[in-house]
Coordinates of C-alpha atoms in Angstrom, one line a residue:
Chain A
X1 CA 192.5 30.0 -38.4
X2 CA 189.2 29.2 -40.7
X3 CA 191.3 28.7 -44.2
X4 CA 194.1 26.6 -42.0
X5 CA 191.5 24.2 -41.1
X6 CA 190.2 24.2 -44.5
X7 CA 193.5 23.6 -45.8
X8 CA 193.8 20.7 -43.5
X9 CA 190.4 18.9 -44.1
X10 CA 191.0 19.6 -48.0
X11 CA 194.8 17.9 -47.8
X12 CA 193.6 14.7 -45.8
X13 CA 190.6 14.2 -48.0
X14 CA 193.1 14.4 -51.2
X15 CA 195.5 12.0 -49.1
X16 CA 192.5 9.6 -48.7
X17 CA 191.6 9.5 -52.3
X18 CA 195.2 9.0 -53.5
X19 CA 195.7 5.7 -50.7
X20 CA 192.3 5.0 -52.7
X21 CA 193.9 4.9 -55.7
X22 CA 197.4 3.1 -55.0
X23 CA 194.9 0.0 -53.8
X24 CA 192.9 0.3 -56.8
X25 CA 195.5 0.4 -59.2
X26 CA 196.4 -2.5 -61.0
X27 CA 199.1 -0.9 -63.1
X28 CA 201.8 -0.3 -60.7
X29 CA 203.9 2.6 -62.5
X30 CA 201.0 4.5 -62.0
X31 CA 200.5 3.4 -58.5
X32 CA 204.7 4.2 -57.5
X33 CA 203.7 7.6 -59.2
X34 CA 200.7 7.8 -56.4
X35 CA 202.7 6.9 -53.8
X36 CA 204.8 9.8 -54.9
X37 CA 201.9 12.4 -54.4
X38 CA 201.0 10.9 -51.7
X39 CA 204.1 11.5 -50.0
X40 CA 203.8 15.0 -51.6
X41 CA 200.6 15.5 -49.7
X42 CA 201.9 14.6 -46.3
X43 CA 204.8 17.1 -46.4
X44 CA 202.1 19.9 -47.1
X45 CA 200.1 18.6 -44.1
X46 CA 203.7 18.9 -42.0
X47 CA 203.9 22.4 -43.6
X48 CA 200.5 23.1 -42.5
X49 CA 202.0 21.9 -39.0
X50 CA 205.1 24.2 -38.9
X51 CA 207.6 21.0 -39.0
X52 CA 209.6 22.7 -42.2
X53 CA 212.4 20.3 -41.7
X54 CA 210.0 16.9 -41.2
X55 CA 208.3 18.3 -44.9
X56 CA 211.7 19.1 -46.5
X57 CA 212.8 15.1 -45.5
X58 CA 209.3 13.8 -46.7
X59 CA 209.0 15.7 -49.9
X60 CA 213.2 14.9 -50.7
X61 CA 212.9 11.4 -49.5
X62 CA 209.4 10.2 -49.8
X63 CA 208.6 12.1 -52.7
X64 CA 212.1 11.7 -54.4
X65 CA 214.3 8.6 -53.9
X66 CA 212.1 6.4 -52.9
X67 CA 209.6 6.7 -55.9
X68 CA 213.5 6.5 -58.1
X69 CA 214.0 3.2 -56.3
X70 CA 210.5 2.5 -56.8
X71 CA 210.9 2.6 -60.0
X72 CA 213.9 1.0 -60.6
X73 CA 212.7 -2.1 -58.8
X74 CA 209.7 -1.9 -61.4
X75 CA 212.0 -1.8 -64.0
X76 CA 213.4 -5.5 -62.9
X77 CA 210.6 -7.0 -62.2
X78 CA 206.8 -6.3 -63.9
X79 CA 204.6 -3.3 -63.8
X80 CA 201.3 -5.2 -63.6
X81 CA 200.0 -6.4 -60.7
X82 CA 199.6 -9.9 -60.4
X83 CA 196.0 -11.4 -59.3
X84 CA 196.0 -13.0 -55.9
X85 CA 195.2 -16.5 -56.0
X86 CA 192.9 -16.6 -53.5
X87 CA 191.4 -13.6 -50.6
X88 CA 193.4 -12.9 -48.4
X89 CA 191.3 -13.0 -45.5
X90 CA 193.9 -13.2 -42.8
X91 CA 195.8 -10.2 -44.1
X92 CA 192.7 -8.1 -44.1
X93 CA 192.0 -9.7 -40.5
X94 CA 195.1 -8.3 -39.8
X95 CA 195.0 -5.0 -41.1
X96 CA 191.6 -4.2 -39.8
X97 CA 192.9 -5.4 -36.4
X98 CA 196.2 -2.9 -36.3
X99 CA 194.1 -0.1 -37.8
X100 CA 191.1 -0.2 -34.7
X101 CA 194.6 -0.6 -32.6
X102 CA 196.0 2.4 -33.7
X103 CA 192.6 5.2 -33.7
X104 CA 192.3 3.3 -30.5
X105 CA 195.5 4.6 -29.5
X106 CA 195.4 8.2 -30.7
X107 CA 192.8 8.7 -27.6
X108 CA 195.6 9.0 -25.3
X109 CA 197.5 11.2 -27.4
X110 CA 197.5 15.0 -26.3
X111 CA 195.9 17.1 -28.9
X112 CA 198.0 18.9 -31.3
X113 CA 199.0 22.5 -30.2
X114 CA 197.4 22.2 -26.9
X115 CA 200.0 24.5 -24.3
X116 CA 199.8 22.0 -21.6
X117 CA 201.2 19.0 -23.3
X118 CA 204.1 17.5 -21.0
X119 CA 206.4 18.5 -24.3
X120 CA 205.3 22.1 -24.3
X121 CA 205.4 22.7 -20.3
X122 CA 208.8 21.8 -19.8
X123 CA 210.8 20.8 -22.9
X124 CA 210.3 23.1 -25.5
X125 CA 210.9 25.9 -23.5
X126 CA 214.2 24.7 -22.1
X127 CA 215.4 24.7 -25.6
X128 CA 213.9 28.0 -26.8
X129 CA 215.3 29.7 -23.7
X130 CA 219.0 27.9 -23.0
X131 CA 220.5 26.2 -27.0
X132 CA 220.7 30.1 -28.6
X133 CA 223.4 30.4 -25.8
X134 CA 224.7 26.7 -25.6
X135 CA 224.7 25.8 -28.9
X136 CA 224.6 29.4 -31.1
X137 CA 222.7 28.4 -33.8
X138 CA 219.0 29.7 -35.5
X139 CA 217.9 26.7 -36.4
X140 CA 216.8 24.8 -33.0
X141 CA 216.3 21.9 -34.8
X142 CA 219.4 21.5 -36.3
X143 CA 220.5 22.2 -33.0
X144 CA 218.5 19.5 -31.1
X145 CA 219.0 16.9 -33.8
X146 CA 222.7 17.4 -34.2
X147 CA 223.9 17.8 -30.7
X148 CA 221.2 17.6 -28.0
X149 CA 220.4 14.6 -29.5
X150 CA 223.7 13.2 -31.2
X151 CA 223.5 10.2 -29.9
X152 CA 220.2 9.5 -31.9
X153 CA 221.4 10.7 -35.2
X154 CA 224.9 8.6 -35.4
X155 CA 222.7 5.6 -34.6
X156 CA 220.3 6.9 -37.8
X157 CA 223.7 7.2 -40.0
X158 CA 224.9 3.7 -38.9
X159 CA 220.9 2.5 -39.6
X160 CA 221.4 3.9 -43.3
X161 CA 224.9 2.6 -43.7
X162 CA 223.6 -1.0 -42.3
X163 CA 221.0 -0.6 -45.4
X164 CA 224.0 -0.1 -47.7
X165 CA 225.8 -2.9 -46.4
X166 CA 223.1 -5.3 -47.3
X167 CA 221.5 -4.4 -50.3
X168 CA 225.2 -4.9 -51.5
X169 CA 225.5 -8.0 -49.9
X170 CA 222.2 -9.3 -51.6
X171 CA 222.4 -7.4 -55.1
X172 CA 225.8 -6.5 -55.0
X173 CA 227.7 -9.6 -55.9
X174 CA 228.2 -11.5 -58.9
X175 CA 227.0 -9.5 -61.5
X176 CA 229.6 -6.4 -60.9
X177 CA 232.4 -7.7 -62.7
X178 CA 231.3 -8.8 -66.0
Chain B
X1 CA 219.4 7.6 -74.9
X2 CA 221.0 9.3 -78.1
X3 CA 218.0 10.9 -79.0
X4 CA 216.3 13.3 -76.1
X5 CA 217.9 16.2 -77.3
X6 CA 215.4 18.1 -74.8
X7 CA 215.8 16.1 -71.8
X8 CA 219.9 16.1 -72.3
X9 CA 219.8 19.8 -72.6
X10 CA 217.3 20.7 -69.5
X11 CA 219.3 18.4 -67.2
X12 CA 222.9 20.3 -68.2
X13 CA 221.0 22.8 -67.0
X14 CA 219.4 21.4 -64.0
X15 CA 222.2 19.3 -62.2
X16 CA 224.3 22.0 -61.7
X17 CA 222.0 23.7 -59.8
X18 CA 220.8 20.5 -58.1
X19 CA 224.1 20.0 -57.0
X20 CA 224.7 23.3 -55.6
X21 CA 221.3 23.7 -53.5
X22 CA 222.5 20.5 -51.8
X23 CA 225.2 21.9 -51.3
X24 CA 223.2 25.3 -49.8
X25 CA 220.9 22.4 -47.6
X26 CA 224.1 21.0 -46.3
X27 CA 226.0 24.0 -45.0
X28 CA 223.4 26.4 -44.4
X29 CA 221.0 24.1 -42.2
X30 CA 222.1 25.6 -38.8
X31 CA 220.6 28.8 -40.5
X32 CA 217.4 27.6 -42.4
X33 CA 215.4 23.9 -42.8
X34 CA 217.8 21.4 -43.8
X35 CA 220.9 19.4 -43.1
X36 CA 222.8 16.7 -44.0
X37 CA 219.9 13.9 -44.6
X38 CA 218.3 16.2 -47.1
X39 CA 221.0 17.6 -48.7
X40 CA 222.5 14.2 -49.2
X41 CA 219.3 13.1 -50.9
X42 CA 219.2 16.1 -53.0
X43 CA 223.1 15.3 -54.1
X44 CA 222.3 11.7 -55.2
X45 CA 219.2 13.0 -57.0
X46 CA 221.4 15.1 -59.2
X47 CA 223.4 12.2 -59.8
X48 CA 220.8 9.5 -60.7
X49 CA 219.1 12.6 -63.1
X50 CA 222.4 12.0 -64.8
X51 CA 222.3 8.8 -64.8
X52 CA 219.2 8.4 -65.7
X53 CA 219.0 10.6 -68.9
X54 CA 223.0 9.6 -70.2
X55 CA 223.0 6.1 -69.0
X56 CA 225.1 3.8 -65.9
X57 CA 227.8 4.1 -67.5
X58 CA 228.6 7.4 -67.7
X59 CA 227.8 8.3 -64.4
X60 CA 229.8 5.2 -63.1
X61 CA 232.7 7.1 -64.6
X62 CA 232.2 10.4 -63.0
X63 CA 231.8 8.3 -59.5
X64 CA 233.0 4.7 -59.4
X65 CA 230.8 2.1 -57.3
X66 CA 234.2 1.5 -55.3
X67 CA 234.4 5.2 -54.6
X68 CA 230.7 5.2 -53.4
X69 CA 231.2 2.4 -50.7
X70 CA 234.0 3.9 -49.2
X71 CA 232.7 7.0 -48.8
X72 CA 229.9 5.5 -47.7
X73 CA 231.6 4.0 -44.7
X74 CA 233.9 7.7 -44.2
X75 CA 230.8 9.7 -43.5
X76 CA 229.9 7.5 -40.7
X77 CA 233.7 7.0 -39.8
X78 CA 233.7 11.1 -39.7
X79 CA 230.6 11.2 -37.3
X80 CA 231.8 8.7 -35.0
X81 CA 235.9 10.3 -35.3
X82 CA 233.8 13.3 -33.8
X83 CA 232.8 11.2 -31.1
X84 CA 235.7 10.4 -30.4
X85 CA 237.6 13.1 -30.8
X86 CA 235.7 14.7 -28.2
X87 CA 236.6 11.6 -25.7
X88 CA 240.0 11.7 -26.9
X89 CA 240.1 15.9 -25.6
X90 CA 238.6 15.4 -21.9
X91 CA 235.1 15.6 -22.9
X92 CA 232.7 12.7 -23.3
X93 CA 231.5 10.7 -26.7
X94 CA 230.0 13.3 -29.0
X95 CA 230.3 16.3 -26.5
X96 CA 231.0 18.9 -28.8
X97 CA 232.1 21.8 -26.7
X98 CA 235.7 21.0 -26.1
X99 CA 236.4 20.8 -29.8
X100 CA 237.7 24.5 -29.2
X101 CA 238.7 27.0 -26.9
X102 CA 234.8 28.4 -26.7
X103 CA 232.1 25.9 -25.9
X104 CA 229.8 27.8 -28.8
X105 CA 232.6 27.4 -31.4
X106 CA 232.7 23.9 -30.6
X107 CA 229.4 23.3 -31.1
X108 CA 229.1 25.3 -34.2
X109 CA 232.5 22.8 -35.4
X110 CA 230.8 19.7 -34.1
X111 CA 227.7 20.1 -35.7
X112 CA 229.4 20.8 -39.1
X113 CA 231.7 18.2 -38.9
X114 CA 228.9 15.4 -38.1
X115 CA 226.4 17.3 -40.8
X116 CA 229.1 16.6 -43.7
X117 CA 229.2 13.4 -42.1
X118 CA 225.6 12.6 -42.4
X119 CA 225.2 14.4 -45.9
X120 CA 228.5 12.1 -47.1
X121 CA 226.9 8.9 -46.0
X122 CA 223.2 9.6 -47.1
X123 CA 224.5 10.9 -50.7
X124 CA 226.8 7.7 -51.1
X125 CA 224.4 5.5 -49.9
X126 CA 221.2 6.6 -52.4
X127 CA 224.0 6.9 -55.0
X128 CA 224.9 2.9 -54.8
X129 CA 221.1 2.0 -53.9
X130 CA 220.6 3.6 -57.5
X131 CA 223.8 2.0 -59.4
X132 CA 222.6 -1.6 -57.8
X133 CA 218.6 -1.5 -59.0
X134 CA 219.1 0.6 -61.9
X135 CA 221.7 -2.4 -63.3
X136 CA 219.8 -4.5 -66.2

């Protein structure tokens, strides 16, 4: 329990540093390459969790194709970043405001693990006790993802398909043919 | 890229393999972690390694950007065909269990079917997002 803790504190103090670092960092090839770790970092803190299927989608996704199109976007516009013409207060006003908004929020959030949680009293053990026999499969995520929740995951297809449509609608054009 | 004799000789070694654990992600995620989001990802990543070390144009030979979209759209045509399939047999949209003569085997069909859907779409779409910002 001691070493998992330890883990944990050690993971978001490295997490930390490297969101340090991306808004430090004026070259921005080095900062996609943080965002990368970063990314990296959070799907070892979802391992640390349990949530193997939420780390193997952060560390493909986060960590893969989205530094790749990181990078490729770099590679059409400029890898330096620009200085701001003047400080941007209002941004930072901004910011600061939806941070204090959110650690205000995390108060009403049950504690991580805890067995009375309304998902852990009623929900979790539905699933664990009835999907091996409605569904048939190991995986209960899979299981709740694919079919308990179907519904959810066609509507994250179409949402990724939608994204298709209008990148090609935007960078698509024109330049194919020649 | 004529010259990275090293790079071109790892990645003939890597993208097979690439390409088969996506292939591993996608069919064995009822088993183990995984399904068709990540092993869609992991497909296009094998893919854009290619791309990436011997060129666009090469890899825009193996899949054309015309093939891409419309498989694009057939992985979410596939998902929602499920859906309706399963209307179409008594049941109602995206009820898996009166795919087949067992409500279990059903399931075990409906979630394989809409898996390969997801995987299809995810790979296709990563695939073009690559061929569109990796253009000079």
């Amino acid at each position: 329990m001691t070493i998992e803790i330890f883990i944990d504190i050690l993971l978001l103090f490295m997490l930390l540093l490297t969101a340090l670092f991306i808004q430090r960092m004026k070259n921005l090839f080095s900062a996609v390459i943080l965002t990368g770790i970063f990314s990296l970092l959070s799907a070892s803190l979802f391992l640390t969790m349990d949530a193997v299927d939420v780390s193997f989608t952060e560390a493909s996704v986060g960590a893969g194709i989205a530094t790749l199109l990181f990078l490729g976007t770099l590679a059409q516009t400029s890898s330096t970043e620009s200085r701001p013409q003047r400080l941007p207060v209002m941004a930072l006003v901004v910011v600061s405001l939806t941070g204090l908004m959110l650690i205000y929020g995390i108060s009403d959030i049950p504690s991580f693990g805890d067995p009375g949680n309304p998902v852990q009293t009623y929900l979790s053990p539905r699933f664990i006790e009835v999907s091996p026999r409605e569904i048939g499969i190991p995986n209960m995520v899979t299981s709740v993802l694919a079919s308990y929740r179907g519904y959810d995951t066609l509507g994250e297809v179409t949402v990724i398909f939608t994204a298709c449509v209008g990148v090609l609608l935007m960078l698509g054009r024109g330049r194919k043919r020649s | 890229m004529e010259h990275h004799l090293i790079l071109r000789v790892i990645a003939k070694l890597m993208i097979p393999l690439i390409l088969v654990f996506a292939l591993y992600v996608q069919f064995h995620g009822e088993y183990s972690p995984g399904g068709g989001f990540q092993a869609g990802v992991i497909f296009a990543a094998g893919f854009i390694l290619y791309g990436l070390i011997y060129g666009l144009d090469k890899v825009r030979q193996v899949i054309s950007p015309v093939t891409i979209r419309i498989t694009a759209a057939l992985g979410v045509l596939l998902y929602a065909g499920v859906g309706i399939a399963g209307l179409l047999l008594g049941g109602q949209f995206l009820e898996y269990n009166v795919l087949a003569s067992d409500p279990v085997h059903g399931q075990h069909l409906g979630i394989l079917l809409i898996e390969l859907g997801v995987g299809t779409t995810v790979a296709s779409v990563m695939i073009m997002f690559f061929y569109v910002f990796a253009r000079p």
